[in-house]
């Protein structure tokens, strides 16, 4: 039902300067794999094989990563180093990759709208690669959300509880609890002050969106920070129909900042690399 996954990857990664001055933040390695590869693997595990990436200036490394490197592969052919390419080869064999450029940074909503020619008129997932999500005890976050989409057939956002003092870093939802991990969204605010937040349920970088979201984004005026916010478009969608929020199972690391990045690296080293599952 859902085959496409959109990766907005045109941002500057300013929280990780100077490392991201000449290197896409999505290519920052967590142990021995770049962030975006973890996201694509999560998408493939959920059955999403058509990968669409919104890039920008200085992001050619993303396209080069999801491509064959004939010189490198010929150099290590027949050696024990070939095992390090097993994971990326699987992605190249089982996924297709398409790209478009966002020429101006106008917010996540605008980045998603830029991907419209790659998505067309069908439901799709969105992954923000600097939110690394893992679940050691079952399905990945996108797999969980795809299963929910089959039930509800509407847009779904992944949420987690955060410290109330940190609501100004996230889009925050409030709604009617359907079960202990699912809410029907009634309100949604982008980066509210703690005293103005409708709850402490914060949206993280996993979405499933129905295609009508594109028209709603086009009708959305710039909001917080002068940017076109996806939360504003989703609020319109919630008022007109249905948006669900899902408290996912698993762990999420904010790899857009140093603290979360180090936590993710330590976690992946212990649970994947040392066990031989990191390739």
Short mmCIF file of N, CA and C in Angstrom, two decimals, residues 15 108 128 130-133 157-174 187-207 224-225 227 229-232 234 248 251-257 259-261 263:
data_model
loop_
_atom_site.label_atom_id
_atom_site.label_comp_id
_atom_site.label_asym_id
_atom_site.label_seq_id
_atom_site.Cartn_x
_atom_site.Cartn_y
_atom_site.Cartn_z
N UNK A 15 23.37 22.87 13.96
CA UNK A 15 23.68 22.45 15.32
C UNK A 15 24.96 21.63 15.39
N UNK A 108 10.32 22.65 7.11
CA UNK A 108 10.04 21.25 6.79
C UNK A 108 8.85 21.11 5.87
N UNK A 128 13.00 11.91 9.02
CA UNK A 128 14.05 12.88 9.27
C UNK A 128 15.25 12.11 9.79
N UNK A 130 18.11 12.69 11.00
CA UNK A 130 18.84 12.97 12.23
C UNK A 130 18.09 12.53 13.49
N UNK A 131 16.86 12.03 13.33
CA UNK A 131 16.20 11.28 14.40
C UNK A 131 16.43 9.81 14.14
N UNK A 132 17.36 9.22 14.85
CA UNK A 132 17.66 7.79 14.67
C UNK A 132 16.77 7.01 15.62
N UNK A 133 15.97 6.10 15.06
CA UNK A 133 15.02 5.33 15.85
C UNK A 133 15.35 3.84 15.75
N UNK A 157 1.44 10.72 12.88
CA UNK A 157 2.72 11.27 13.33
C UNK A 157 3.20 10.47 14.52
N UNK A 158 4.51 10.25 14.59
CA UNK A 158 5.10 9.56 15.73
C UNK A 158 5.34 10.57 16.85
N UNK A 159 5.03 10.19 18.07
CA UNK A 159 5.19 11.08 19.21
C UNK A 159 5.90 10.37 20.36
N UNK A 160 6.48 11.17 21.24
CA UNK A 160 7.02 10.66 22.49
C UNK A 160 6.84 11.72 23.57
N UNK A 161 6.80 11.28 24.80
CA UNK A 161 6.73 12.23 25.91
C UNK A 161 8.10 12.86 26.11
N UNK A 162 8.11 14.18 26.31
CA UNK A 162 9.35 14.90 26.56
C UNK A 162 9.22 15.70 27.85
N UNK A 163 10.34 16.16 28.34
CA UNK A 163 10.34 17.05 29.49
C UNK A 163 9.53 18.29 29.13
N UNK A 164 8.53 18.67 29.93
CA UNK A 164 7.71 19.85 29.61
C UNK A 164 8.53 21.11 29.35
N UNK A 165 9.71 21.19 29.94
CA UNK A 165 10.56 22.37 29.73
C UNK A 165 11.16 22.41 28.34
N UNK A 166 11.04 21.31 27.56
CA UNK A 166 11.65 21.24 26.24
C UNK A 166 10.65 21.26 25.10
N UNK A 167 9.40 21.62 25.39
CA UNK A 167 8.40 21.64 24.32
C UNK A 167 8.72 22.66 23.23
N UNK A 168 9.55 23.67 23.57
CA UNK A 168 9.89 24.69 22.56
C UNK A 168 10.84 24.17 21.49
N UNK A 169 11.19 22.88 21.54
CA UNK A 169 12.05 22.28 20.52
C UNK A 169 11.27 21.44 19.52
N UNK A 170 9.96 21.26 19.76
CA UNK A 170 9.19 20.28 19.00
C UNK A 170 7.84 20.84 18.55
N UNK A 171 7.22 20.13 17.61
CA UNK A 171 5.79 20.26 17.42
C UNK A 171 5.11 19.43 18.49
N UNK A 172 4.07 19.96 19.11
CA UNK A 172 3.43 19.30 20.25
C UNK A 172 1.95 19.11 19.95
N UNK A 173 1.43 17.93 20.30
CA UNK A 173 0.03 17.63 20.00
C UNK A 173 -0.80 17.49 21.28
N UNK A 174 -2.10 17.61 21.11
CA UNK A 174 -3.07 17.21 22.14
C UNK A 174 -4.23 16.57 21.40
N UNK A 187 -5.35 19.29 18.45
CA UNK A 187 -4.56 20.50 18.28
C UNK A 187 -3.09 20.14 18.13
N UNK A 188 -2.36 21.05 17.51
CA UNK A 188 -0.97 20.81 17.18
C UNK A 188 -0.29 22.18 17.09
N UNK A 189 0.78 22.36 17.86
CA UNK A 189 1.45 23.65 17.93
C UNK A 189 2.94 23.45 17.68
N UNK A 190 3.53 24.31 16.88
CA UNK A 190 4.96 24.22 16.58
C UNK A 190 5.78 24.97 17.63
N UNK A 191 6.64 24.25 18.33
CA UNK A 191 7.62 24.80 19.28
C UNK A 191 6.99 25.79 20.27
N UNK A 192 5.98 25.35 21.02
CA UNK A 192 5.35 26.28 21.98
C UNK A 192 6.22 26.47 23.22
N UNK A 193 6.08 27.62 23.85
CA UNK A 193 6.71 27.81 25.15
C UNK A 193 6.09 26.81 26.13
N UNK A 194 6.84 26.37 27.12
CA UNK A 194 6.30 25.37 28.06
C UNK A 194 4.95 25.76 28.64
N UNK A 195 4.77 27.04 28.95
CA UNK A 195 3.50 27.46 29.54
C UNK A 195 2.35 27.46 28.53
N UNK A 196 2.67 27.42 27.23
CA UNK A 196 1.63 27.43 26.20
C UNK A 196 1.40 26.06 25.57
N UNK A 197 2.20 25.07 25.93
CA UNK A 197 2.13 23.76 25.28
C UNK A 197 0.84 23.04 25.67
N UNK A 198 0.14 22.44 24.71
CA UNK A 198 -1.10 21.72 25.02
C UNK A 198 -0.86 20.39 25.73
N UNK A 199 0.37 19.88 25.70
CA UNK A 199 0.73 18.62 26.36
C UNK A 199 2.25 18.52 26.34
N UNK A 200 2.77 17.38 26.73
CA UNK A 200 4.20 17.11 26.56
C UNK A 200 4.44 16.01 25.54
N UNK A 201 3.47 15.82 24.64
CA UNK A 201 3.58 14.81 23.58
C UNK A 201 4.16 15.46 22.33
N UNK A 202 5.42 15.16 22.06
CA UNK A 202 6.17 15.83 21.00
C UNK A 202 6.27 14.96 19.76
N UNK A 203 6.14 15.61 18.61
CA UNK A 203 6.29 14.92 17.33
C UNK A 203 7.78 14.73 17.04
N UNK A 204 8.14 13.51 16.64
CA UNK A 204 9.53 13.26 16.24
C UNK A 204 9.55 12.94 14.73
N UNK A 205 10.72 12.67 14.20
CA UNK A 205 10.90 12.66 12.76
C UNK A 205 10.43 11.44 12.01
N UNK A 206 9.20 10.99 12.26
CA UNK A 206 8.57 9.92 11.50
C UNK A 206 7.12 10.30 11.24
N UNK A 207 6.73 10.26 9.97
CA UNK A 207 5.37 10.62 9.57
C UNK A 207 4.88 9.63 8.51
N UNK A 224 5.94 29.74 12.57
CA UNK A 224 7.04 29.90 13.52
C UNK A 224 8.37 30.03 12.79
N UNK A 225 9.12 31.10 13.12
CA UNK A 225 10.43 31.31 12.50
C UNK A 225 10.36 31.75 11.05
N UNK A 227 8.94 30.16 8.71
CA UNK A 227 9.03 28.98 7.86
C UNK A 227 7.65 28.36 7.66
N UNK A 229 5.54 25.45 8.18
CA UNK A 229 5.62 24.35 9.13
C UNK A 229 4.67 23.22 8.74
N UNK A 230 5.18 21.99 8.78
CA UNK A 230 4.33 20.84 8.48
C UNK A 230 3.26 20.69 9.55
N UNK A 231 3.54 21.11 10.79
CA UNK A 231 2.52 21.02 11.84
C UNK A 231 1.30 21.88 11.53
N UNK A 232 1.50 23.04 10.90
CA UNK A 232 0.37 23.90 10.55
C UNK A 232 -0.50 23.24 9.50
N UNK A 234 -0.69 19.98 8.96
CA UNK A 234 -1.32 18.83 9.59
C UNK A 234 -2.49 19.25 10.47
N UNK A 248 5.23 5.55 19.77
CA UNK A 248 5.88 4.37 19.21
C UNK A 248 6.65 3.57 20.26
N UNK A 251 13.43 3.32 20.86
CA UNK A 251 14.22 4.44 21.34
C UNK A 251 14.48 5.40 20.18
N UNK A 252 14.52 6.68 20.52
CA UNK A 252 14.83 7.71 19.53
C UNK A 252 15.99 8.55 20.03
N UNK A 253 16.95 8.79 19.14
CA UNK A 253 18.11 9.61 19.48
C UNK A 253 18.11 10.85 18.58
N UNK A 254 18.22 12.01 19.18
CA UNK A 254 18.30 13.26 18.43
C UNK A 254 19.75 13.46 18.00
N UNK A 255 20.07 13.01 16.80
CA UNK A 255 21.45 13.07 16.32
C UNK A 255 21.78 14.38 15.64
N UNK A 256 20.87 15.35 15.71
CA UNK A 256 21.17 16.68 15.21
C UNK A 256 22.02 17.48 16.17
N UNK A 257 22.19 16.98 17.39
CA UNK A 257 23.02 17.63 18.39
C UNK A 257 24.03 16.65 18.95
N UNK A 259 24.96 15.71 22.01
CA UNK A 259 24.62 14.78 23.09
C UNK A 259 23.88 13.55 22.58
N UNK A 260 22.84 13.77 21.78
CA UNK A 260 22.09 12.65 21.23
C UNK A 260 22.91 11.81 20.28
N UNK A 261 23.79 12.47 19.54
CA UNK A 261 24.65 11.76 18.59
C UNK A 261 25.60 10.81 19.32
N UNK A 263 25.11 9.55 22.34
CA UNK A 263 24.28 8.49 22.91
C UNK A 263 23.96 7.43 21.85
#
